[in-house]
Amino acid sequence: QDSAFSRLAGGIGGRGPGETKLETDRRRVRGRINRLEKEIEAQRQRRQERRKRRTRNGLPIVSIVGYTNAGKSTLLNTLTASDVRAEQRMFATLDPTSRRLRLPREQEVIINDTVGFIRDLPPDLLSAFRATLEEINESRLLIHLVDASNPRFVQQIESVERILRQLQLAEIPTVLALNKADLVDANTMHAVFRQVTQEGTRDAIVISATDARSIEPLLEKASAVLARNLTSRLPHEQERQAEQLSRIA
């Protein structure tokens, strides 16, 4: 009771221990927020520098996106024989991880593992994700990884597609990969595949991120999509270069 009166006294005119502790806590919280904001900005600048270097190297960027726990880090590990942390928990990957990868047709790319999406992402969190997902903006291709063993796979696909639209990234060519085939029997996987592709708006490939052999069709598909994308971009690039030359002349 004395402690409660002491805190009230602090609010009325004195400086009780309750008010002092509250002010201290607020100051610590503000300090932590400032440190986190500086860290996010530093990470953003580092990512921007990495993107500039990749642009100079001319390597296309491929980003793995998907609902949380879809197996994105596991897929990156298998593709690149690396050891990115893969955990069954939300937001295990916060800062995008990048690796070089050689696709079929001797095509070299940069491949990114990104933060896992969640359903009904709050606006404040979506705003914070924009910094984390900046890497996707420069992507020539998205691999949308889906946990086919999850009963809510349809809702998860729709959640990811909705967030991509909110981030204005839905126009980037996308390959849908139905993951965890090793955890689903053949009949169930066939039903999942049929349900995902029945509207004709999605083209899916069945894989297991832990099995390198099952990923080969995904790599072939990614290589083909990138090749088509490059071909379609060439006339625009040539037109832009011609316009620049005409200005110089």
Coordinates of C-alpha atoms in Angstrom, one line a residue, residues 58-169:
G58 CA 25.4 -8.4 -64.1
L59 CA 24.1 -11.5 -62.3
P60 CA 20.3 -12.0 -62.2
I61 CA 18.8 -12.2 -58.7
V62 CA 16.5 -15.0 -57.7
S63 CA 14.6 -14.8 -54.4
I64 CA 13.0 -17.6 -52.4
V65 CA 9.8 -16.4 -50.8
G66 CA 7.1 -18.2 -48.9
Y67 CA 5.1 -18.6 -45.7
T68 CA 7.0 -19.1 -42.5
N69 CA 8.4 -22.6 -42.1
A70 CA 7.9 -23.5 -45.8
G71 CA 11.5 -24.7 -45.9
K72 CA 13.2 -21.7 -47.6
S73 CA 16.5 -21.9 -45.7
T74 CA 16.6 -25.7 -46.2
L75 CA 16.2 -25.2 -50.0
L76 CA 19.0 -22.7 -50.1
N77 CA 21.2 -25.0 -48.2
T78 CA 20.5 -27.9 -50.6
L79 CA 20.9 -25.7 -53.7
T80 CA 24.2 -24.2 -52.7
A81 CA 25.6 -26.8 -50.3
S82 CA 25.8 -24.0 -47.7
D83 CA 24.8 -24.0 -44.0
V84 CA 22.2 -21.3 -43.5
R85 CA 20.3 -21.6 -40.2
A86 CA 17.1 -23.6 -40.8
E87 CA 14.7 -23.6 -37.9
Q88 CA 11.0 -24.5 -37.4
R89 CA 10.1 -21.2 -35.9
M90 CA 8.7 -17.9 -37.1
F91 CA 11.2 -15.3 -38.4
A92 CA 14.3 -17.5 -38.1
T93 CA 15.5 -15.6 -41.1
L94 CA 15.3 -11.8 -40.7
D95 CA 18.2 -10.6 -42.8
P96 CA 18.2 -12.0 -46.4
T97 CA 21.0 -14.5 -47.0
S98 CA 22.5 -14.6 -50.5
R99 CA 24.6 -17.2 -52.4
R100 CA 25.8 -17.7 -55.9
L101 CA 24.2 -20.6 -57.8
R102 CA 24.8 -22.1 -61.2
L103 CA 21.7 -23.1 -63.1
P104 CA 21.4 -25.3 -66.1
R105 CA 22.6 -23.8 -69.4
E106 CA 25.7 -22.5 -67.5
Q107 CA 23.6 -19.6 -66.1
E108 CA 24.9 -18.1 -62.9
V109 CA 22.6 -16.2 -60.5
I110 CA 22.4 -14.8 -57.0
I111 CA 19.8 -16.6 -54.9
N112 CA 18.3 -15.0 -51.8
D113 CA 16.6 -16.6 -48.8
T114 CA 14.1 -14.1 -47.4
V115 CA 12.0 -13.7 -44.2
G116 CA 9.0 -15.9 -43.8
F117 CA 5.6 -14.4 -44.5
I118 CA 2.6 -14.7 -42.1
R119 CA -1.1 -14.3 -42.6
D120 CA -2.7 -10.9 -41.9
L121 CA 0.6 -9.2 -41.5
P122 CA -0.1 -6.0 -39.4
P123 CA 0.6 -2.7 -41.2
D124 CA 3.3 -1.8 -38.8
L125 CA 5.1 -5.1 -39.3
L126 CA 4.6 -4.9 -43.0
S127 CA 6.4 -1.5 -42.9
A128 CA 9.3 -3.1 -41.0
F129 CA 9.4 -5.9 -43.5
R130 CA 9.9 -3.5 -46.4
A131 CA 13.5 -3.0 -45.3
T132 CA 14.0 -6.7 -45.0
L133 CA 12.4 -7.5 -48.3
E134 CA 14.2 -4.8 -50.3
E135 CA 16.3 -7.6 -51.9
I136 CA 13.2 -8.9 -53.7
N137 CA 12.8 -5.6 -55.6
E138 CA 15.8 -6.4 -57.8
S139 CA 14.8 -10.0 -58.4
R140 CA 14.3 -11.3 -61.9
L141 CA 12.5 -14.4 -60.6
L142 CA 10.7 -15.5 -57.4
I143 CA 10.6 -19.1 -56.2
H144 CA 7.4 -19.2 -54.1
L145 CA 8.0 -22.2 -51.8
V146 CA 4.9 -23.9 -50.3
D147 CA 4.7 -26.4 -47.4
A148 CA 2.4 -28.9 -49.2
S149 CA 2.2 -31.0 -46.0
N150 CA 0.4 -28.1 -44.2
P151 CA -3.4 -28.5 -44.3
R152 CA -3.7 -24.7 -44.7
F153 CA -1.5 -24.5 -47.8
V154 CA -4.1 -22.7 -49.9
Q155 CA -4.5 -19.9 -47.3
Q156 CA -0.7 -19.7 -47.0
I157 CA -0.3 -19.3 -50.8
E158 CA -3.0 -16.6 -50.9
S159 CA -1.4 -14.8 -47.9
V160 CA 2.0 -14.7 -49.7
E161 CA 0.5 -13.6 -53.0
R162 CA -1.5 -10.8 -51.2
I163 CA 1.6 -9.5 -49.4
L164 CA 3.5 -9.5 -52.7
R165 CA 0.7 -7.4 -54.2
Q166 CA 0.9 -5.0 -51.2
L167 CA 4.6 -4.7 -51.7
Q168 CA 4.0 -4.1 -55.5
L169 CA 6.1 -7.2 -56.3

